[in-house]
Coordinates of C-alpha atoms and ligand atoms in Angstrom, one line a residue:
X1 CA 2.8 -24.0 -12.2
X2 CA 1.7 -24.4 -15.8
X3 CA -1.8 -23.4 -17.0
X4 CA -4.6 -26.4 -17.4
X5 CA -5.8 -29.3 -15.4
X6 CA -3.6 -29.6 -12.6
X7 CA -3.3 -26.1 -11.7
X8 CA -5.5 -26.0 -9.0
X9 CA -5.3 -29.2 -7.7
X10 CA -4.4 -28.8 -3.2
X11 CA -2.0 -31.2 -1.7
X12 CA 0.0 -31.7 -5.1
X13 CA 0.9 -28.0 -5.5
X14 CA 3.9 -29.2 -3.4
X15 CA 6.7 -26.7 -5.2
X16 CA 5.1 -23.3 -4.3
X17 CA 4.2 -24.8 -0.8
X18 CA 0.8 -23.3 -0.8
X19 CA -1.1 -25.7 1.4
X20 CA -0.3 -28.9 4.0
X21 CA -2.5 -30.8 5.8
X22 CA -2.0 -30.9 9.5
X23 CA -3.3 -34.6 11.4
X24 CA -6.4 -32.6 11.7
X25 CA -7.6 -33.0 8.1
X26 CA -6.5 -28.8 8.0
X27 CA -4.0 -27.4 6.1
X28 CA -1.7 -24.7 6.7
X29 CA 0.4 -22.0 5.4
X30 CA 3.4 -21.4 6.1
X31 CA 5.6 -17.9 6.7
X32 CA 5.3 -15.3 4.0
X33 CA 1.2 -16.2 3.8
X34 CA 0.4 -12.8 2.2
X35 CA 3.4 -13.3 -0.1
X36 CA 2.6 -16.6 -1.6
X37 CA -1.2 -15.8 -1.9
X38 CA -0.8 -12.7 -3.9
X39 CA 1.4 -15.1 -6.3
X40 CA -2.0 -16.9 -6.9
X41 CA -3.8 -14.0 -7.7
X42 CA -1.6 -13.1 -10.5
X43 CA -2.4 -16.1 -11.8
X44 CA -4.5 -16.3 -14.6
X45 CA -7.7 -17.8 -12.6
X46 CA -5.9 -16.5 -9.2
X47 CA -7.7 -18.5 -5.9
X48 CA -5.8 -21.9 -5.0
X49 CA -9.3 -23.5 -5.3
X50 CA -11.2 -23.3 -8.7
X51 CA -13.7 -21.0 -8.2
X52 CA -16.8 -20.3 -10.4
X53 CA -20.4 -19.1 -10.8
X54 CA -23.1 -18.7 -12.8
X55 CA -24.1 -15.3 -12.8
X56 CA -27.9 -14.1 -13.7
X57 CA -26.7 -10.2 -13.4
X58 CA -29.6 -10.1 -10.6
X59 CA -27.9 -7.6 -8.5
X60 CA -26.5 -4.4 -8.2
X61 CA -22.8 -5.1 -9.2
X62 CA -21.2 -2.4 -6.2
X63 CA -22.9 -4.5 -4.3
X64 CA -22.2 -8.1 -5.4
X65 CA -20.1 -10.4 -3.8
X66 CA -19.7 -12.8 -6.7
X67 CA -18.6 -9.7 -8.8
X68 CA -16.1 -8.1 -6.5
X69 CA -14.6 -11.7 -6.4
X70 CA -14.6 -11.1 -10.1
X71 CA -13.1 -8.3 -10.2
X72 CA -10.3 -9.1 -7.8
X73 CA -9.5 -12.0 -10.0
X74 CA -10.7 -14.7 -7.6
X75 CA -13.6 -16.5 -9.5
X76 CA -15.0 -17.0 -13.2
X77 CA -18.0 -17.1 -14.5
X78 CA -19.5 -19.6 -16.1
X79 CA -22.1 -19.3 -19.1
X80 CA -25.7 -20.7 -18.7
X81 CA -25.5 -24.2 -19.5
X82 CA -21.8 -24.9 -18.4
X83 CA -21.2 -27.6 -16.6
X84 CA -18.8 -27.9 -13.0
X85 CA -17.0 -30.7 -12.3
X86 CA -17.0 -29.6 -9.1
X87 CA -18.3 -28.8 -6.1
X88 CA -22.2 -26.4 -6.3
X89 CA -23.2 -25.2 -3.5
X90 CA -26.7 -24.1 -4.3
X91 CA -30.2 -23.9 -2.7
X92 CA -31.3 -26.9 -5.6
X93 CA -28.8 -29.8 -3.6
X94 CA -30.0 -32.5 -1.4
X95 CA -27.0 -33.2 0.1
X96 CA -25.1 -30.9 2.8
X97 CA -21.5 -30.0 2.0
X98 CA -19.5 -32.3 4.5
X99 CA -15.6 -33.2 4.9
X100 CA -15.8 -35.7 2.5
X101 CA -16.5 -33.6 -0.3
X102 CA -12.5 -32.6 0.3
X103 CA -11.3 -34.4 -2.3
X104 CA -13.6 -32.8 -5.0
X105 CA -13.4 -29.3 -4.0
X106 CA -9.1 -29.9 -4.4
X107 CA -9.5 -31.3 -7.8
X108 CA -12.1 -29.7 -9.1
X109 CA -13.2 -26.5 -7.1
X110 CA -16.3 -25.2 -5.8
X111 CA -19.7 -22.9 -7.5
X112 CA -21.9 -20.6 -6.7
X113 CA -25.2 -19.3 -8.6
X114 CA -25.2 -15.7 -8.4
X115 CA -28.6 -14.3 -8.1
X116 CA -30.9 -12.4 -6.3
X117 CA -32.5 -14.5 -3.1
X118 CA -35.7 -12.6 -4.3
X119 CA -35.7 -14.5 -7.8
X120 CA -33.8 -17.5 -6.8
X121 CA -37.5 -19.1 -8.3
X122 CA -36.8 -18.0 -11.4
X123 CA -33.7 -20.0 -11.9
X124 CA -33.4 -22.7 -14.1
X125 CA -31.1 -24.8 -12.4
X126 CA -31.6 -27.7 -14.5
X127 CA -29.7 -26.0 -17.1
X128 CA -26.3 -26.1 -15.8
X129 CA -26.8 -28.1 -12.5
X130 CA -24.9 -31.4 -11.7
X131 CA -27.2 -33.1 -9.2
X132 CA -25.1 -34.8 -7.4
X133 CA -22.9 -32.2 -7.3
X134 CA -25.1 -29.8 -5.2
X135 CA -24.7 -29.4 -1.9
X136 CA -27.0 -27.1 0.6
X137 CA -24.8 -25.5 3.2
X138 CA -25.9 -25.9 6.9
X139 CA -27.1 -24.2 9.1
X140 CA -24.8 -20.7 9.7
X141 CA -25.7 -16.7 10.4
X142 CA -25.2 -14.5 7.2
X143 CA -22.7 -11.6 8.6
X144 CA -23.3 -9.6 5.2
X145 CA -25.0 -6.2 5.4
X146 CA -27.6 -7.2 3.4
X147 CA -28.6 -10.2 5.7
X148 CA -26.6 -9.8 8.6
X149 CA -28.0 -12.2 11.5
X150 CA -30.1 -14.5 9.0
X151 CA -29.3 -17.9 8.9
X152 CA -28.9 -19.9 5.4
X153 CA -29.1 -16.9 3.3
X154 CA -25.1 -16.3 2.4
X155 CA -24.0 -14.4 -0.2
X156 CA -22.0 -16.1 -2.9
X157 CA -18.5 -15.1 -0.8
X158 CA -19.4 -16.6 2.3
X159 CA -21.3 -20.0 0.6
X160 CA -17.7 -20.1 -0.7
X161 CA -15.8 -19.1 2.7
X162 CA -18.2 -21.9 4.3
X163 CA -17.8 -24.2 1.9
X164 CA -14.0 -24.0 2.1
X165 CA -14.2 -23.9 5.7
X166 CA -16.3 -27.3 6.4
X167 CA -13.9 -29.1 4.3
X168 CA -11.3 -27.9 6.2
X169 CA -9.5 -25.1 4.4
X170 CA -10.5 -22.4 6.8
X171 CA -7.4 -20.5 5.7
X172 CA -8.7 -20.1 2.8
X173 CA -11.9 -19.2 3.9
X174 CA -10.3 -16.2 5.5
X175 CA -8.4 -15.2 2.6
X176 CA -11.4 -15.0 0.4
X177 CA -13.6 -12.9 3.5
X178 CA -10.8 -10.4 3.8
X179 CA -11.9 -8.5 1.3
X180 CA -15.2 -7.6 2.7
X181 CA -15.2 -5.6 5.4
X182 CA -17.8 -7.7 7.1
X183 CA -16.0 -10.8 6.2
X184 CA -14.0 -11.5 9.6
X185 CA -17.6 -11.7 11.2
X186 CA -19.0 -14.2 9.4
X187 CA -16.2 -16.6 10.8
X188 CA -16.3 -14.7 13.9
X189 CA -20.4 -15.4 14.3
X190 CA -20.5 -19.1 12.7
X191 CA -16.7 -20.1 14.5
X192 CA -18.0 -22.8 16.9
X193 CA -20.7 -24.4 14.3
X194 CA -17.8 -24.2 11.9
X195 CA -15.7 -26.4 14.4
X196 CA -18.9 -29.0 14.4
X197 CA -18.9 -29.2 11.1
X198 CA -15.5 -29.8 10.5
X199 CA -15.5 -32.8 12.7
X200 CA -18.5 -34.6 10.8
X201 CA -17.7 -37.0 8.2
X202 CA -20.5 -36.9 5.8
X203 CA -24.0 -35.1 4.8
X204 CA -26.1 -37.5 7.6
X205 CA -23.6 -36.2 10.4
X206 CA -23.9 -32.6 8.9
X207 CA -27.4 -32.6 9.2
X208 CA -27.3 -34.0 12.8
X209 CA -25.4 -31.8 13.7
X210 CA -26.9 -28.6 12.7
X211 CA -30.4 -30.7 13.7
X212 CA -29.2 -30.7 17.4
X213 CA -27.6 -26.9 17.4
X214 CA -30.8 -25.8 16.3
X215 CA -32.7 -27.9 19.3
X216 CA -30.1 -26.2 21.7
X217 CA -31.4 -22.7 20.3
X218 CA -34.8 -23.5 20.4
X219 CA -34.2 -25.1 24.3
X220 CA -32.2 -21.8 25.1
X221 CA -35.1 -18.8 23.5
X222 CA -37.7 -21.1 25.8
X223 CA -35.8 -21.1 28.6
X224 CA -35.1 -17.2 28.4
X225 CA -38.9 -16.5 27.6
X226 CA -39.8 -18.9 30.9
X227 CA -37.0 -16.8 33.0
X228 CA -38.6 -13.2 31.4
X229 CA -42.1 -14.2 32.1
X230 CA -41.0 -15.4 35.6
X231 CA -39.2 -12.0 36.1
X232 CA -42.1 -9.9 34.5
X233 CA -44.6 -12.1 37.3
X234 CA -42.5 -10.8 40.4
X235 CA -42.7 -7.6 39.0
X236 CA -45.8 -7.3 39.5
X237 CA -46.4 -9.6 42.7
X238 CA -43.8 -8.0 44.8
X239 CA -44.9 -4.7 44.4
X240 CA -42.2 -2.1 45.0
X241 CA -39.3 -3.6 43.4
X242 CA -36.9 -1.3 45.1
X243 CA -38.5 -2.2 49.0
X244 CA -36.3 -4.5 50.7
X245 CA -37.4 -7.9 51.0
X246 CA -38.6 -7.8 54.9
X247 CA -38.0 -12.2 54.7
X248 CA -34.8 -11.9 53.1
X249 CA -32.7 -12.8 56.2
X250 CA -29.3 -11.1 54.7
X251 CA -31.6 -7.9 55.1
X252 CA -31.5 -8.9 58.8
X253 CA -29.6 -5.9 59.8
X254 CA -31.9 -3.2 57.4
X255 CA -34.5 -4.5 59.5
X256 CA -33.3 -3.9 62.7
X257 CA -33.1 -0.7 61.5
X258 CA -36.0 -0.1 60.7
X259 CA -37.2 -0.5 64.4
X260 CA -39.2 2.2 65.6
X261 CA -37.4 5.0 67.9
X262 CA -39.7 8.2 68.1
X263 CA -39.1 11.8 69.2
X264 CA -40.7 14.4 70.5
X265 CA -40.2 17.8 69.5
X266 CA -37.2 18.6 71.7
X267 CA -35.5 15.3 70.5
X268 CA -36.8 13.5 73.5
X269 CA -37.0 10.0 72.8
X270 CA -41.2 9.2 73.6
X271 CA -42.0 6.1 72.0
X272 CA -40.2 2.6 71.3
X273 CA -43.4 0.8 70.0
X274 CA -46.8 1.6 68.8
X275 CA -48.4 3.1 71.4
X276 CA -51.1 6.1 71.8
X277 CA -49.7 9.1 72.5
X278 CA -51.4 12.1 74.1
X279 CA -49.3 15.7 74.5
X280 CA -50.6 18.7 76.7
X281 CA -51.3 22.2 75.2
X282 CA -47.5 23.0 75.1
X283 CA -46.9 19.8 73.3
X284 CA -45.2 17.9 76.6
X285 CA -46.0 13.8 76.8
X286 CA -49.0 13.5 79.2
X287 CA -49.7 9.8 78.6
X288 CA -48.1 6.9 77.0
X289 CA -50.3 4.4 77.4
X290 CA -52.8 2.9 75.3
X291 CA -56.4 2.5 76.1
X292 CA -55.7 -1.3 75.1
X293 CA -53.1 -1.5 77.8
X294 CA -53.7 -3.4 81.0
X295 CA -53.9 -1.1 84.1
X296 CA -51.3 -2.7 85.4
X297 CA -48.7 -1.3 82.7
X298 CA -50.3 2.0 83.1
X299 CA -49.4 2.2 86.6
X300 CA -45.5 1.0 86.0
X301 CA -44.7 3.6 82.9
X302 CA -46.6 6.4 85.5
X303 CA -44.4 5.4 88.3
X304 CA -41.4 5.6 85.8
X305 CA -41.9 8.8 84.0
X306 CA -40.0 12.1 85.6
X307 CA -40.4 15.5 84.6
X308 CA -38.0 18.5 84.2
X309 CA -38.7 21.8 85.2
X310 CA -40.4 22.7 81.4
X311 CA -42.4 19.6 82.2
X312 CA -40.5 17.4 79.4
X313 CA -40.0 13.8 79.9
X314 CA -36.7 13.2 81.6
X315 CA -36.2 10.0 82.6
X316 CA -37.9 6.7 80.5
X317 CA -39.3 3.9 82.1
X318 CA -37.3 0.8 83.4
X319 CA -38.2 -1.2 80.1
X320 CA -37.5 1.9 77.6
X321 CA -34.2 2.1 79.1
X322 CA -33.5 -1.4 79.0
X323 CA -34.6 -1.2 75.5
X324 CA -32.2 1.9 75.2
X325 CA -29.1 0.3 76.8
X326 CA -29.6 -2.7 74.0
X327 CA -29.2 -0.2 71.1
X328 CA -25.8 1.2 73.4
X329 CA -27.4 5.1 72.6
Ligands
LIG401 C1 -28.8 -16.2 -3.9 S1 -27.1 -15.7 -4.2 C2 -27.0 -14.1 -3.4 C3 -25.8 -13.5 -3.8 C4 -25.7 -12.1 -3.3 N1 -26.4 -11.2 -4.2 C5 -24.2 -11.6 -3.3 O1 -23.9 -10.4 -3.3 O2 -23.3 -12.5 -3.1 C6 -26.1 -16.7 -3.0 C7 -25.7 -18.0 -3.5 O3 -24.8 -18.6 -2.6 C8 -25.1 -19.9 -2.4 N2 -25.7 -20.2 -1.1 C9 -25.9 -19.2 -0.2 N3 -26.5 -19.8 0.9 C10 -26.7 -21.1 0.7 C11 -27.2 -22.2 1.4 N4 -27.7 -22.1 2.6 N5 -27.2 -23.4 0.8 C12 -26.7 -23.6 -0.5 N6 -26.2 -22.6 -1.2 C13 -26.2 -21.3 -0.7 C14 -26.0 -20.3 -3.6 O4 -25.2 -20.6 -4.7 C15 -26.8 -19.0 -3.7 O5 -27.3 -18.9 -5.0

């Protein structure tokens, strides 16, 4: 394709094939992806979408997105009071970047302003800013190692990748990331508010949209901080927290368990509920009963009891055994 104008201008590249648009508003590549894209970036200004910035030399350059892009050929800068035709994404804009900015970003490409978040107040955007070209990006998670996890503070690559991507080109939003290491993540992190966005229309359904993901958020970190501080509550009621839970009726069969069967020193079984036990001086059951017991129970577990010749308990009473012949021992 010949230098100038028309050299970056999606959807009438047509001869190299670059870039169709499916019924979805996306466009595709086809085979040889790799192949066709590294005939761009041999190109003089290299990225199928114009890309620029204005750079203020904030930060360190190993460490600068917009200058790796730079480097690799990708993006050019612009000088201080340059004007862009095209899209700006830029904390200065009003508007969000939304589908319908397609059209702009193919014909005329899309900026960044490369500069230090720390000293972003020090720029003097009304030097080279088109005001109705800027656009704020929505709500979406930095993946960079500088501000991994933060939402709205991108680096210049991922404004870019997120620009590209809400206006459907999320192709070339990957292309661009994978040079960064990190770069898969970003789309990786932000993939389902990407998908949002892409279905939006405008700036008012952007902001919506991003106004009601932020609600959900917001409705889920109460909901888990309600759920903890119920947890961190029975905690502390129930006690124990590794005591089974005696009402639970699926811990019907622990409990049964748990049923009292006593014995002697000789293994002798002597006791099947709470009772008062008395031994003689050899340690032999002498009584069972307890002084709270009716003298008519008395009299039915001494009828009951037999000895052996050592004087141990032999033979239970009628109810022990009947107890006994339920637990089939
Ligand atoms: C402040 S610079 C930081 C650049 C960083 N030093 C780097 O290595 O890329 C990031 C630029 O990306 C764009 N940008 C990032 N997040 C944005 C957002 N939420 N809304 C609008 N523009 C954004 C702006 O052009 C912004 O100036």
């Amino acid at each position: 394709m010949a230098k100038g104008k028309g050299k970056n201008k999606l959807g009438k590249t047509g001869g190299n094939g670059a870039i169709r648009t499916n019924s979805n508003g996306h466009h595709s590549r086809h085979n040889n992806k790799k192949m066709e894209f590294k005939q761009h970036v041999s190109r003089e200004t290299s990225f199928p979408v114009k890309l620029a910035m204005w750079d203020f030399d904030h930060c360190d350059p190993k460490r600068c997105s917009g200058k790796k892009l730079e480097r690799l050929n990708l993006i050019r800068s612009l000088k201080i009071n340059q004007k862009f035709q095209g899209i700006t994404v830029s904390p200065n804009g009003k508007k969000f970047v939304s589908p319908e900015d397609r059209e702009l970003v193919t014909e005329f490409g899309c900026a960044v302003v490369e500069c230090s978040w720390a000293r972003i107040d020090e720029i003097p955007f009304s030097k080279f800013s088109t005001p109705k070209l800027d656009r704020l990006l929505p709500y979406l998670v930095a993946a960079n190692q500088v501000n991994y996890g933060r939402p709205w503070k991108l680096n210049c690559v991922e404004a870019i990748a997120a620009c590209l991507a809400i206006v459907g080109f999320m192709d070339l939003a990957e292309e661009l990331l994978s040079h960064f290491s990190w770069g898969v993540n970003f789309l990786k992190l932000n993939r389902e508010l990407l998908e949002i966005y892409q279905q939006c229309t405008d700036s008012d359904e952007i902001e919506a949209a991003q106004d009601a993901w932020m609600d959900q958020i917001e409705k889920e970190v109460q909901e888990r901080k309600a759920s903890n501080n119920a947890q961190n509550v029975d905690i502390w009621m129930s006690g124990n927290v590794n005591r089974i839970d005696e009402s639970d009726e699926d811990n019907e069969d622990e409990d049964s368990e748990d049923e009292e069967v006593t014995y002697d020193n000789l293994g002798n079984i002597i006791e099947n509920e709470p009772r008062e036990v008395r031994y003689d001086n050899l340690g032999n059951i002498i009584e069972e009963s307890s002084e709270e017991s009716s003298g008519e129970e008395e009299e039915d577990e001494e009828e009951d009891v037999k000895y052996d010749s050592l004087g141990n308990v032999i033979e239970e009473s009628e109810s022990l055994q009947k107890k006994l012949d339920g637990l089939n021992i």
